[in-house]
mmCIF file of C-alpha atoms in Angstrom:
data_model
loop_
_atom_site.group_PDB
_atom_site.id
_atom_site.type_symbol
_atom_site.label_atom_id
_atom_site.label_comp_id
_atom_site.label_asym_id
_atom_site.label_seq_id
_atom_site.Cartn_x
_atom_site.Cartn_y
_atom_site.Cartn_z
ATOM 1 C CA MET X 210 179.555 88.721 55.668
ATOM 2 C CA LYS X 211 179.517 85.583 57.899
ATOM 3 C CA MET X 212 181.667 82.505 57.514
ATOM 4 C CA ARG X 213 180.057 79.098 58.080
ATOM 5 C CA LEU X 214 181.926 75.894 58.735
ATOM 6 C CA LEU X 215 180.210 72.711 59.742
ATOM 7 C CA PRO X 216 181.622 69.215 60.425
ATOM 8 C CA GLU X 217 179.842 67.974 57.270
ATOM 9 C CA ASP X 218 181.913 70.396 55.258
ATOM 10 C CA GLU X 219 184.755 67.918 55.772
ATOM 11 C CA TYR X 220 183.044 65.664 53.243
ATOM 12 C CA MET X 221 182.040 66.070 49.613
ATOM 13 C CA HIS X 222 179.777 68.937 48.482
ATOM 14 C CA GLU X 223 177.018 68.874 45.876
ATOM 15 C CA VAL X 224 178.225 69.592 42.351
ATOM 16 C CA GLU X 225 177.167 72.995 41.042
ATOM 17 C CA GLU X 226 176.321 74.010 37.550
ATOM 18 C CA ALA X 227 179.540 75.967 36.830
ATOM 19 C CA GLU X 228 181.785 74.023 34.379
ATOM 20 C CA SER X 229 184.767 74.931 36.556
ATOM 21 C CA PHE X 230 183.376 73.511 39.717
ATOM 22 C CA ASN X 231 186.226 72.276 41.797
ATOM 23 C CA GLU X 232 186.521 70.467 45.188
ATOM 24 C CA SER X 233 190.032 69.827 46.410
ATOM 25 C CA MET X 234 192.014 68.837 49.411
ATOM 26 C CA TYR X 235 195.758 69.575 50.034
ATOM 27 C CA PHE X 236 198.104 68.329 52.678
ATOM 28 C CA ASN X 237 201.773 69.213 53.345
ATOM 29 C CA VAL X 238 204.181 67.836 55.925
ATOM 30 C CA TYR X 239 207.815 68.122 56.785
ATOM 31 C CA ASP X 240 209.896 66.063 59.134
ATOM 32 C CA PRO X 241 213.012 68.153 60.007
ATOM 33 C CA ASP X 242 214.883 65.259 61.731
ATOM 34 C CA ARG X 243 214.769 63.187 58.461
ATOM 35 C CA GLY X 244 214.903 66.070 56.001
ATOM 36 C CA VAL X 245 211.781 64.638 54.165
ATOM 37 C CA GLY X 246 208.514 66.264 53.319
ATOM 38 C CA GLY X 247 206.288 67.413 50.559
ATOM 39 C CA PHE X 248 202.683 67.959 49.575
ATOM 40 C CA VAL X 249 199.867 66.075 47.963
ATOM 41 C CA ARG X 250 196.654 67.510 46.316
ATOM 42 C CA LEU X 251 193.640 66.104 44.689
ATOM 43 C CA GLY X 252 191.136 68.370 42.948
ATOM 44 C CA ASN X 253 187.866 66.974 41.534
ATOM 45 C CA ARG X 254 186.470 68.732 38.475
ATOM 46 C CA PRO X 255 183.473 66.473 37.845
ATOM 47 C CA ASN X 256 181.800 68.844 35.258
ATOM 48 C CA GLU X 257 185.008 68.598 33.178
ATOM 49 C CA GLY X 258 185.358 64.824 33.739
ATOM 50 C CA TYR X 259 188.770 64.747 35.413
ATOM 51 C CA ALA X 260 190.603 65.258 38.647
ATOM 52 C CA GLU X 261 193.941 67.094 39.199
ATOM 53 C CA MET X 262 196.395 64.920 41.148
ATOM 54 C CA THR X 263 199.710 66.180 42.414
ATOM 55 C CA THR X 264 202.409 64.483 44.434
ATOM 56 C CA CYS X 265 205.593 66.445 45.278
ATOM 57 C CA LEU X 266 208.190 65.103 47.719
ATOM 58 C CA PHE X 267 211.242 66.964 48.891
ATOM 59 C CA LEU X 268 213.970 64.337 49.679
ATOM 60 C CA PRO X 269 217.405 64.402 51.312
ATOM 61 C CA GLY X 270 220.176 65.919 49.178
ATOM 62 C CA GLY X 271 217.851 68.269 47.300
ATOM 63 C CA ARG X 272 216.220 65.548 45.220
ATOM 64 C CA VAL X 273 212.445 65.854 44.403
ATOM 65 C CA GLY X 274 209.919 63.174 43.527
ATOM 66 C CA PHE X 275 207.131 64.531 41.499
ATOM 67 C CA MET X 276 203.983 63.427 39.594
ATOM 68 C CA PHE X 277 200.938 65.161 38.070
ATOM 69 C CA ALA X 278 198.047 63.452 36.359
ATOM 70 C CA ARG X 279 194.513 64.266 35.286
ATOM 71 C CA PRO X 280 192.652 60.913 35.906
ATOM 72 C CA GLU X 281 189.189 60.671 34.621
ATOM 73 C CA ILE X 282 186.264 60.879 37.103
ATOM 74 C CA SER X 283 182.528 60.796 36.640
ATOM 75 C CA SER X 284 181.293 62.046 39.918
ATOM 76 C CA ASN X 285 182.311 64.000 43.153
ATOM 77 C CA GLU X 286 181.582 61.127 45.649
ATOM 78 C CA ALA X 287 185.106 60.891 46.978
ATOM 79 C CA PHE X 288 188.704 62.056 46.897
ATOM 80 C CA ASP X 289 189.890 58.912 45.128
ATOM 81 C CA ALA X 290 191.628 59.145 41.760
ATOM 82 C CA GLY X 291 194.957 58.615 40.099
ATOM 83 C CA GLY X 292 196.289 56.406 42.895
ATOM 84 C CA MET X 293 195.624 59.048 45.530
ATOM 85 C CA ARG X 294 192.942 58.905 48.216
ATOM 86 C CA PHE X 295 191.957 61.130 51.142
ATOM 87 C CA ASP X 296 189.728 59.953 54.053
ATOM 88 C CA VAL X 297 188.156 61.891 56.878
ATOM 89 C CA ILE X 298 188.560 59.800 60.031
ATOM 90 C CA GLU X 299 187.152 62.370 62.464
ATOM 91 C CA PRO X 300 185.978 65.820 61.239
ATOM 92 C CA PHE X 301 188.273 68.736 62.171
ATOM 93 C CA LYS X 302 190.633 66.216 63.988
ATOM 94 C CA ARG X 303 191.982 63.296 61.970
ATOM 95 C CA LEU X 304 192.385 62.618 58.232
ATOM 96 C CA ARG X 305 194.353 60.115 56.162
ATOM 97 C CA ALA X 306 196.241 60.798 52.907
ATOM 98 C CA ARG X 307 197.452 57.928 50.667
ATOM 99 C CA TYR X 308 199.149 57.618 47.291
ATOM 100 C CA ALA X 309 200.469 54.595 45.353
ATOM 101 C CA GLY X 310 201.923 55.276 41.986
ATOM 102 C CA PRO X 311 205.013 56.486 40.094
ATOM 103 C CA VAL X 312 207.024 59.615 40.646
ATOM 104 C CA VAL X 313 209.690 61.111 38.445
ATOM 105 C CA LEU X 314 212.858 61.386 40.525
ATOM 106 C CA LEU X 315 214.846 64.632 39.914
ATOM 107 C CA ASP X 316 218.394 65.180 41.069
ATOM 108 C CA ASP X 317 218.007 68.752 39.772
ATOM 109 C CA PRO X 318 214.443 69.812 40.335
ATOM 110 C CA LEU X 319 214.984 73.004 38.188
ATOM 111 C CA GLU X 320 214.790 70.713 35.211
ATOM 112 C CA MET X 321 210.968 70.744 35.708
ATOM 113 C CA SER X 322 211.035 74.162 33.983
ATOM 114 C CA ASP X 323 210.874 72.043 30.803
ATOM 115 C CA PRO X 324 208.341 69.376 31.927
ATOM 116 C CA ARG X 325 208.435 67.275 28.706
ATOM 117 C CA ARG X 326 212.248 67.025 28.966
ATOM 118 C CA ALA X 327 212.134 66.407 32.673
ATOM 119 C CA PHE X 328 209.680 63.558 32.492
ATOM 120 C CA THR X 329 211.511 61.969 29.580
ATOM 121 C CA GLU X 330 215.124 62.192 30.785
ATOM 122 C CA ASN X 331 214.739 61.374 34.530
ATOM 123 C CA PRO X 332 213.808 57.946 35.986
ATOM 124 C CA HIS X 333 210.311 56.974 37.108
ATOM 125 C CA VAL X 334 210.225 55.049 40.279
ATOM 126 C CA PRO X 335 207.382 53.561 42.374
ATOM 127 C CA CYS X 336 206.199 55.620 45.418
ATOM 128 C CA GLU X 337 203.895 54.932 48.311
ATOM 129 C CA ILE X 338 202.619 57.490 50.791
ATOM 130 C CA ASP X 339 200.532 56.640 53.882
ATOM 131 C CA LEU X 340 200.156 59.512 56.358
ATOM 132 C CA GLU X 341 197.668 60.299 59.137
ATOM 133 C CA PHE X 342 197.110 63.984 59.987
ATOM 134 C CA THR X 343 195.964 65.187 63.384
ATOM 135 C CA GLY X 344 194.810 68.785 63.987
ATOM 136 C CA VAL X 345 196.964 70.851 66.252
ATOM 137 C CA SER X 346 195.029 74.123 65.783
ATOM 138 C CA PRO X 347 191.528 75.565 65.411
ATOM 139 C CA MET X 348 189.878 75.697 61.974
ATOM 140 C CA TYR X 349 190.479 78.810 59.785
ATOM 141 C CA GLY X 350 187.974 79.822 57.182
ATOM 142 C CA GLY X 351 184.743 78.377 55.825
ATOM 143 C CA GLU X 352 182.059 79.453 53.282
ATOM 144 C CA PRO X 353 180.638 82.985 53.131
ATOM 145 C CA VAL X 354 176.906 83.070 53.795
ATOM 146 C CA GLY X 355 174.134 85.592 54.210
ATOM 147 C CA ASP X 356 171.821 86.111 57.086
ATOM 148 C CA ASP X 357 169.657 83.400 55.723
ATOM 149 C CA GLY X 358 172.447 80.855 55.761
ATOM 150 C CA ARG X 359 172.713 80.558 51.970
ATOM 151 C CA PRO X 360 176.080 80.794 50.244
ATOM 152 C CA LEU X 361 177.006 84.240 48.921
ATOM 153 C CA LEU X 362 177.603 83.419 45.293
ATOM 154 C CA GLU X 363 178.386 87.063 44.567
ATOM 155 C CA ALA X 364 181.561 86.618 46.566
ATOM 156 C CA GLU X 365 183.070 84.732 43.628
ATOM 157 C CA LYS X 366 181.706 86.712 40.612
ATOM 158 C CA ASP X 367 184.835 88.713 40.007
ATOM 159 C CA ALA X 368 187.449 86.125 40.819
ATOM 160 C CA PRO X 369 186.079 82.591 41.176
ATOM 161 C CA PHE X 370 188.875 80.794 42.889
ATOM 162 C CA ALA X 371 187.701 79.174 46.152
ATOM 163 C CA ARG X 372 184.387 80.301 47.496
ATOM 164 C CA GLY X 373 184.443 77.667 50.275
ATOM 165 C CA HIS X 374 187.889 77.284 51.853
ATOM 166 C CA TYR X 375 189.383 76.390 55.196
ATOM 167 C CA GLU X 376 192.821 75.547 56.553
ATOM 168 C CA GLN X 377 194.236 73.863 59.650
ATOM 169 C CA HIS X 378 197.751 73.228 61.026
ATOM 170 C CA MET X 379 198.476 69.562 61.482
ATOM 171 C CA ALA X 380 200.798 66.923 62.846
ATOM 172 C CA GLY X 381 201.570 64.294 60.266
ATOM 173 C CA ALA X 382 202.888 60.766 60.814
ATOM 174 C CA GLY X 383 203.305 57.686 58.741
ATOM 175 C CA ARG X 384 205.565 56.413 55.939
ATOM 176 C CA ILE X 385 206.929 57.662 52.575
ATOM 177 C CA GLU X 386 208.584 55.187 50.161
ATOM 178 C CA VAL X 387 210.396 56.363 47.004
ATOM 179 C CA GLY X 388 212.040 53.693 44.926
ATOM 180 C CA ASP X 389 214.058 51.520 47.309
ATOM 181 C CA GLN X 390 214.171 54.047 50.114
ATOM 182 C CA SER X 391 211.647 54.452 52.949
ATOM 183 C CA TRP X 392 211.234 57.020 55.726
ATOM 184 C CA ALA X 393 209.151 56.908 58.821
ATOM 185 C CA ILE X 394 207.696 60.400 58.988
ATOM 186 C CA ASP X 395 206.820 62.350 62.182
ATOM 187 C CA GLY X 396 206.402 66.017 61.434
ATOM 188 C CA PHE X 397 204.066 68.968 61.050
ATOM 189 C CA GLY X 398 202.192 70.604 58.177
ATOM 190 C CA LEU X 399 199.066 72.207 56.921
ATOM 191 C CA ARG X 400 195.891 71.088 55.111
ATOM 192 C CA ASP X 401 193.202 72.877 53.187
ATOM 193 C CA HIS X 402 189.853 72.032 51.598
ATOM 194 C CA SER X 403 188.215 74.199 48.927
ATOM 195 C CA TRP X 404 184.926 73.929 46.860
ATOM 196 C CA GLY X 405 183.154 76.146 44.391
ATOM 197 C CA PRO X 406 184.046 77.378 40.837
ATOM 198 C CA ARG X 407 187.803 77.720 40.299
ATOM 199 C CA TYR X 408 189.801 79.326 37.475
ATOM 200 C CA TRP X 409 193.464 79.095 38.273
ATOM 201 C CA GLN X 410 194.104 82.411 36.383
ATOM 202 C CA SER X 411 191.530 84.383 38.311
ATOM 203 C CA PRO X 412 194.087 86.142 40.502
ATOM 204 C CA TRP X 413 196.836 88.169 38.877
ATOM 205 C CA PHE X 414 199.127 86.367 41.277
ATOM 206 C CA TYR X 415 199.139 85.241 44.846
ATOM 207 C CA ARG X 416 201.603 84.389 47.580
ATOM 208 C CA TRP X 417 200.766 81.686 50.184
ATOM 209 C CA LEU X 418 203.401 80.714 52.785
ATOM 210 C CA THR X 419 202.813 78.065 55.324
ATOM 211 C CA ALA X 420 205.171 77.000 58.199
ATOM 212 C CA ASN X 421 205.208 74.801 61.310
ATOM 213 C CA PHE X 422 207.918 74.781 63.918
ATOM 214 C CA ASP X 423 206.290 72.523 66.405
ATOM 215 C CA ARG X 424 202.766 71.718 67.818
ATOM 216 C CA ASP X 425 202.461 75.195 69.267
ATOM 217 C CA PHE X 426 203.877 77.618 66.709
ATOM 218 C CA GLY X 427 203.320 78.075 62.922
ATOM 219 C CA PHE X 428 201.835 80.525 60.461
ATOM 220 C CA VAL X 429 200.150 81.132 57.123
ATOM 221 C CA VAL X 430 200.641 84.337 55.185
ATOM 222 C CA SER X 431 198.352 84.920 52.234
ATOM 223 C CA VAL X 432 198.503 87.835 49.773
ATOM 224 C CA ILE X 433 196.206 87.588 46.793
ATOM 225 C CA THR X 434 196.552 90.212 44.186
ATOM 226 C CA SER X 435 193.719 91.059 41.710
ATOM 227 C CA ARG X 436 194.369 92.317 38.141
ATOM 228 C CA ASP X 437 193.515 95.831 39.216
ATOM 229 C CA GLY X 438 196.402 95.712 41.723
ATOM 230 C CA SER X 439 194.235 95.404 44.899
ATOM 231 C CA GLU X 440 195.345 92.986 47.508
ATOM 232 C CA ARG X 441 193.532 90.699 49.984
ATOM 233 C CA ILE X 442 195.628 90.006 53.006
ATOM 234 C CA GLY X 443 194.963 86.934 55.125
ATOM 235 C CA GLY X 444 196.480 84.197 57.296
ATOM 236 C CA MET X 445 197.188 83.624 60.875
ATOM 237 C CA ILE X 446 199.862 83.013 63.545
ATOM 238 C CA LEU X 447 199.472 79.779 65.520
ATOM 239 C CA SER X 448 200.680 80.301 69.067
ATOM 240 C CA ASP X 449 199.774 77.994 71.982
ATOM 241 C CA GLY X 450 196.930 76.394 70.258
ATOM 242 C CA ARG X 451 195.150 79.581 69.165
ATOM 243 C CA TYR X 452 195.040 81.580 66.003
ATOM 244 C CA ASP X 453 195.853 85.308 65.890
ATOM 245 C CA HIS X 454 194.606 86.507 62.478
ATOM 246 C CA ILE X 455 196.927 88.551 60.188
ATOM 247 C CA ARG X 456 195.666 92.049 59.189
ATOM 248 C CA GLN X 457 198.806 93.372 57.504
ATOM 249 C CA ALA X 458 201.457 91.520 55.482
ATOM 250 C CA ARG X 459 204.290 92.230 53.258
ATOM 251 C CA ILE X 460 206.427 89.591 51.415
ATOM 252 C CA ASP X 461 209.754 90.489 49.845
ATOM 253 C CA THR X 462 211.621 87.993 47.596
ATOM 254 C CA LYS X 463 215.288 87.693 46.697
ATOM 255 C CA TRP X 464 215.751 86.013 43.307
ATOM 256 C CA LYS X 465 218.672 84.170 41.659
ATOM 257 C CA GLY X 466 219.806 82.480 38.399
ATOM 258 C CA GLU X 467 218.832 82.708 34.782
ATOM 259 C CA GLN X 468 215.487 81.188 35.505
ATOM 260 C CA ILE X 469 214.807 83.916 38.156
ATOM 261 C CA VAL X 470 213.819 81.568 40.946
ATOM 262 C CA HIS X 471 213.317 82.190 44.653
ATOM 263 C CA ASP X 472 216.425 82.333 46.782
ATOM 264 C CA ALA X 473 215.170 83.857 49.959
ATOM 265 C CA ILE X 474 212.162 85.732 51.399
ATOM 266 C CA GLY X 475 211.476 88.266 54.070
ATOM 267 C CA VAL X 476 208.036 88.666 55.658
ATOM 268 C CA GLU X 477 206.548 91.352 57.831
ATOM 269 C CA VAL X 478 203.119 90.860 59.438
ATOM 270 C CA VAL X 479 200.912 92.535 61.960
ATOM 271 C CA THR X 480 198.189 90.540 63.654
ATOM 272 C CA GLU X 481 194.732 91.501 64.952
ATOM 273 C CA SER X 482 196.101 91.446 68.488
ATOM 274 C CA GLY X 483 198.728 94.115 67.501
ATOM 275 C CA ALA X 484 201.638 91.703 67.537
ATOM 276 C CA SER X 485 204.397 92.109 64.874
ATOM 277 C CA TYR X 486 206.507 89.394 63.373
ATOM 278 C CA HIS X 487 209.587 89.446 61.081
ATOM 279 C CA ILE X 488 210.237 86.176 59.263
ATOM 280 C CA ASP X 489 213.227 85.283 57.140
ATOM 281 C CA GLY X 490 213.536 82.129 55.037
ATOM 282 C CA GLU X 491 216.110 80.598 52.672
ATOM 283 C CA VAL X 492 215.156 78.230 49.917
ATOM 284 C CA MET X 493 216.500 74.682 50.499
ATOM 285 C CA SER X 494 214.853 73.098 47.477
ATOM 286 C CA LEU X 495 212.598 74.311 44.714
ATOM 287 C CA ILE X 496 210.720 72.838 41.783
ATOM 288 C CA PRO X 497 209.101 75.197 39.178
ATOM 289 C CA LEU X 498 205.468 73.953 38.562
ATOM 290 C CA ARG X 499 202.657 75.053 36.357
ATOM 291 C CA ASN X 500 198.828 74.764 36.660
#
C-alpha cells in the first residue's frame, strides 16, 4: 500500500456518497511561557447537513474555556462554520486558524462530565482566537492508494475513521482573548487534516499523544485498538527537522478520583531507526469530553 499526499490535499475534497463523509482540520498549540494553549477543530459533515466545531483553551490557574456546536452547513467548500475558520496560506507551510464566539469558562473543568449542568451553571464569555501556524517538520501520512493511483476504499471497510489523514508539527503565534483577558501566543503544536467516512465509534478505543518541546524536538504516539483487540501502532519522533517513525509503542496510565481520570502517563516507544524513548507526563489540566 502506498501513501499519496499532494499540495492540493491541503484544500477541500470532493464529497463522497457515504452519509458519514467527514472532512476535518485540527490544530493545537501551547505557549509554556504564558501557560496558555488549547485546540480547535472543525469537521464538515456535508451529507448530514452540519459541522462539528470545537474550541478548547487551557488557561492559567487550571481554568478551561470550552465550546462545542453543530452549525448547519450545505456544502464542503470551506472550513468556515460556527464562528471558526481555517485558511491555507501556503500548502505544507503556513495556515491560519480563527474563532470568534462564546466559550463557557470553567474554574473546575471536571464539571464537564455533566455537560448540561456545566453549560448552565458556568459563565459564558466572548472569545477570539487568531493564530498563524508554520510547519517545523515534514508531513506525516496521506491517503492510501493502489498502483493505479486510486484511493484504496477497502482500507476503511472494517473501521471507517479517517481514510485520508496527515499530521505536521507546527509553530503557532498570534493572540487568544477570553473575556477581558488577552495573551500574545508564541508556542508550538500539531495539526492534522482528515477526509473520508468517519464513525467516531469505529475503534474500540484509541490513544493519541502529541508533544512539542521546541522547534527541533517533539513526538506523536498513536495506538488504535480494534474491537477484536488488535492494535495499530503509529506516530513519529521529531528530531532536528526529521521524522523517525515509531514501530513499537506502549502507553500506561495512572488514574485518580471518583471519576477515574488521567493523573499521569508513561510511554515506551521504539522507532524504525532502533532508537528507544521513555516518556513520563503528569496531567496539569483535564476536561472530560464526549463525541
